[in-house]
Coordinates of C-alpha atoms in Angstrom, one line a residue:
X1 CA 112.6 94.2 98.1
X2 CA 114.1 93.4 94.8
X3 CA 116.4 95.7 92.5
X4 CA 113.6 96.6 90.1
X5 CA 111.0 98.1 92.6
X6 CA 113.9 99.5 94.2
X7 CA 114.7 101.8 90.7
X8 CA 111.4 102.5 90.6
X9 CA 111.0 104.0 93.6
X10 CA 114.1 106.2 92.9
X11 CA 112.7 106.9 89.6
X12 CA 109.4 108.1 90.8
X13 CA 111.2 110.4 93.2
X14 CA 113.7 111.6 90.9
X15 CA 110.3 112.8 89.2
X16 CA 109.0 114.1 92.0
X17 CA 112.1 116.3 92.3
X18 CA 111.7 117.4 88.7
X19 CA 108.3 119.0 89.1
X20 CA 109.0 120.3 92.3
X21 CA 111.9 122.4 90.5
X22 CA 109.8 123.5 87.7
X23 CA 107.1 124.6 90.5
X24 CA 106.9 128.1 90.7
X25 CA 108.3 129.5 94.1
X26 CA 106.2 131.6 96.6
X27 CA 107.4 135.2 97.6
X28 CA 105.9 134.4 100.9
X29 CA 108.5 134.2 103.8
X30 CA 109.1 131.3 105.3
X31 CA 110.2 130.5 109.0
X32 CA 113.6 129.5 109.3
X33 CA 112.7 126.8 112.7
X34 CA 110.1 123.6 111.2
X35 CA 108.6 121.6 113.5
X36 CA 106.6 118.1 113.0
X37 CA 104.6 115.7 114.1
X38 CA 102.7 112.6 112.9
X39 CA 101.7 109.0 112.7
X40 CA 103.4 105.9 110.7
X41 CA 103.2 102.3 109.7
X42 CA 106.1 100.2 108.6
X43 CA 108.6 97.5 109.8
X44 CA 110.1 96.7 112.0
X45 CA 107.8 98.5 114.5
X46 CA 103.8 98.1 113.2
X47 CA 102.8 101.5 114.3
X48 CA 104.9 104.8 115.6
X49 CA 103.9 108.3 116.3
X50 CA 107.0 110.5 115.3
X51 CA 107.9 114.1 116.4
X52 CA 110.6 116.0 114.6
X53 CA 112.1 119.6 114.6
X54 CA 114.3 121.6 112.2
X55 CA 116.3 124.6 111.1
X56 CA 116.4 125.7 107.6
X57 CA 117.6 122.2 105.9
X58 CA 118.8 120.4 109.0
X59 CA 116.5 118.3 110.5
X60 CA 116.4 115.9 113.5
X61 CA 113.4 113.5 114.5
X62 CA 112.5 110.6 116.5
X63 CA 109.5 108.0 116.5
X64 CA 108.2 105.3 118.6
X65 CA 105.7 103.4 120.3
X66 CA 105.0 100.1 122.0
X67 CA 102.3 97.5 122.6
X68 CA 101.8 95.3 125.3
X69 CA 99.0 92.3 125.1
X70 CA 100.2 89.6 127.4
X71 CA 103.0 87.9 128.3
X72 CA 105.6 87.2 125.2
X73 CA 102.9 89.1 123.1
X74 CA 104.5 92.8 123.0
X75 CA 106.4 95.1 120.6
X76 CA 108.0 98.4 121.1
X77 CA 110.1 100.2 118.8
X78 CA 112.1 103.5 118.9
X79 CA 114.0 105.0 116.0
X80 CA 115.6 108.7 114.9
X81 CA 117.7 110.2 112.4
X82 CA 119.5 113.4 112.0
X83 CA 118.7 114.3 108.0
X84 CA 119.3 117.3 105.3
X85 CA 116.2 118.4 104.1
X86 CA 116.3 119.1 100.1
X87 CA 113.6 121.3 98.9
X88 CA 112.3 122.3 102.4
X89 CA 110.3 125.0 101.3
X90 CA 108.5 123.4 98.6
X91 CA 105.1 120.7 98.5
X92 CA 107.8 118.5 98.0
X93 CA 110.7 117.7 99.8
X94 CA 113.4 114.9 100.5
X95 CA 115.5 114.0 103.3
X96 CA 118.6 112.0 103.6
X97 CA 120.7 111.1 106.3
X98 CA 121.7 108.6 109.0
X99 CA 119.3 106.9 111.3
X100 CA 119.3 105.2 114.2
X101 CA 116.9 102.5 116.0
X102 CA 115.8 99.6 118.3
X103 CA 113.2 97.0 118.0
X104 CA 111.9 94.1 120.1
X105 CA 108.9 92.4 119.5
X106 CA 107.8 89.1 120.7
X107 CA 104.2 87.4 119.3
X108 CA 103.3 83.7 120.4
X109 CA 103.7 81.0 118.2
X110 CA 100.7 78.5 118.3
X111 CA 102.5 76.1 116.3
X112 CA 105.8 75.6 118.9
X113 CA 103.1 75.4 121.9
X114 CA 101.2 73.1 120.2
X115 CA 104.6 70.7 120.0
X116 CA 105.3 71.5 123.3
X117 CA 101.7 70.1 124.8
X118 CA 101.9 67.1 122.3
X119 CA 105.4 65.7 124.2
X120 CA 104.5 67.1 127.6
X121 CA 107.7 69.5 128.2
X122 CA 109.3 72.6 126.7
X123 CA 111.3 71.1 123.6
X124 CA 110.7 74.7 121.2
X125 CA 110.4 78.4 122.5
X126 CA 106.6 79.1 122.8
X127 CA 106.8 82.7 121.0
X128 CA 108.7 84.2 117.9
X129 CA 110.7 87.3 118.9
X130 CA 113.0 90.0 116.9
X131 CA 115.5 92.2 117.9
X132 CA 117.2 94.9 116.3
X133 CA 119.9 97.9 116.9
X134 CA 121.1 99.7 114.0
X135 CA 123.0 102.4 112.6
X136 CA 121.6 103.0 108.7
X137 CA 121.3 105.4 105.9
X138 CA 118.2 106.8 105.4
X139 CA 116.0 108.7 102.6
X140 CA 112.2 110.2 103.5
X141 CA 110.1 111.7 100.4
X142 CA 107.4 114.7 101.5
X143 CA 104.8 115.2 99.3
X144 CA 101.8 117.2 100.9
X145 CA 102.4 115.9 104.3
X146 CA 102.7 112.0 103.3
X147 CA 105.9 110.3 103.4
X148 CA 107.2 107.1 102.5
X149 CA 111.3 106.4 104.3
X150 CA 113.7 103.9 103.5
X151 CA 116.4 102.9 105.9
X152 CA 119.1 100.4 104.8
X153 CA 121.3 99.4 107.9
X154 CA 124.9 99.9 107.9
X155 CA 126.0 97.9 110.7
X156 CA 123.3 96.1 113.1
X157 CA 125.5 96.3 116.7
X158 CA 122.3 93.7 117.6
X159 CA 120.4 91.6 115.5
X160 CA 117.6 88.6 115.1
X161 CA 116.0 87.8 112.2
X162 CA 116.7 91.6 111.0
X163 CA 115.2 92.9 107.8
X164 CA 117.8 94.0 105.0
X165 CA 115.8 97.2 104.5
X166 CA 113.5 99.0 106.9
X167 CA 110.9 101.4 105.3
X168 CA 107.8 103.0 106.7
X169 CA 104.5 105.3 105.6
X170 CA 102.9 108.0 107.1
X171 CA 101.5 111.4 107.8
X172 CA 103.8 114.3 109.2
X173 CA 102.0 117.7 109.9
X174 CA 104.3 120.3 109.4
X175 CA 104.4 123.4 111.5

């Protein structure tokens, strides 16, 4: 992701912050505990289902899930974060802290199989795998339920052809 849709991003949030603020606030009273749960898409796992819990601004949560088609032809992925939840009783709300996770994925590679049956032996790995542990900063953006995250990793304690910035997309019902 380049610089420029990077400071758009933020700019479009920073908006988003604006008109929350100028929102007017409900008298109603709010419940101190939150609790979510909901669905995502993203890198470096496809697909996660994400649960998450809360009081007041601090907030931890956790998401994952796995696939398994065959051999070398799986992924599984498992990530968390203990965040400070700005604007948490408002339409709109953001959350930054420090994430965790771990990926592994591997998918077959036709190609590398391909040169393996044309010289009769194992000369390149048949599949394509990643793996990934991190420690990273993280930002989510709530508006209505939907959420977009960005996590940039800190320090990667393991890593194969990791991704400089992780983000995801998703749906969080809030309860």
């Amino acid at each position: 992701m380049s610089r420029k849709t990077l400071s758009k991003i933020l700019t479009i949030g920073l908006l988003c912050c604006v008109a929350a603020l100028a929102a007017e606030n409900d008298n109603r009273e709010v419940s101190p505990w939150r609790f979510n749960a909901g669905i995502s898409v993203g890198n470096v796992t496809p697909m996660a289902l994400g649960a998450g819990f809360g009081y007041k601004a601090a907030l931890i949560h956790i998401e994952g899930l796995g696939s398994h088609n065959g051999p070398n032809d799986f992924w599984c992925g498992l990530r968390g974060g203990l965040d400070w939840t700005f604007f948490w009783k408002q339409p709109f709300s953001m959350d930054i802290g420090v994430g965790g996770g771990y990926a592994f994925a591997e998918a077959p590679n036709k190609l590398h199989q391909a040169i393996n049956d044309a010289n009769g032996g194992r000369i390149l790995y048949p599949y394509n795998y990643v793996e990934t542990l991190d420690v990273s900063a993280e930002v989510r953006v709530h508006l209505f339920g939907f959420f977009t995250q960005i996590d940039v990793p800190i320090h990667y304690f393991r890593k194969h052809d990791e991704p400089d910035i992780l983000w995801r997309i998703g749906y969080l019902l809030e309860f």
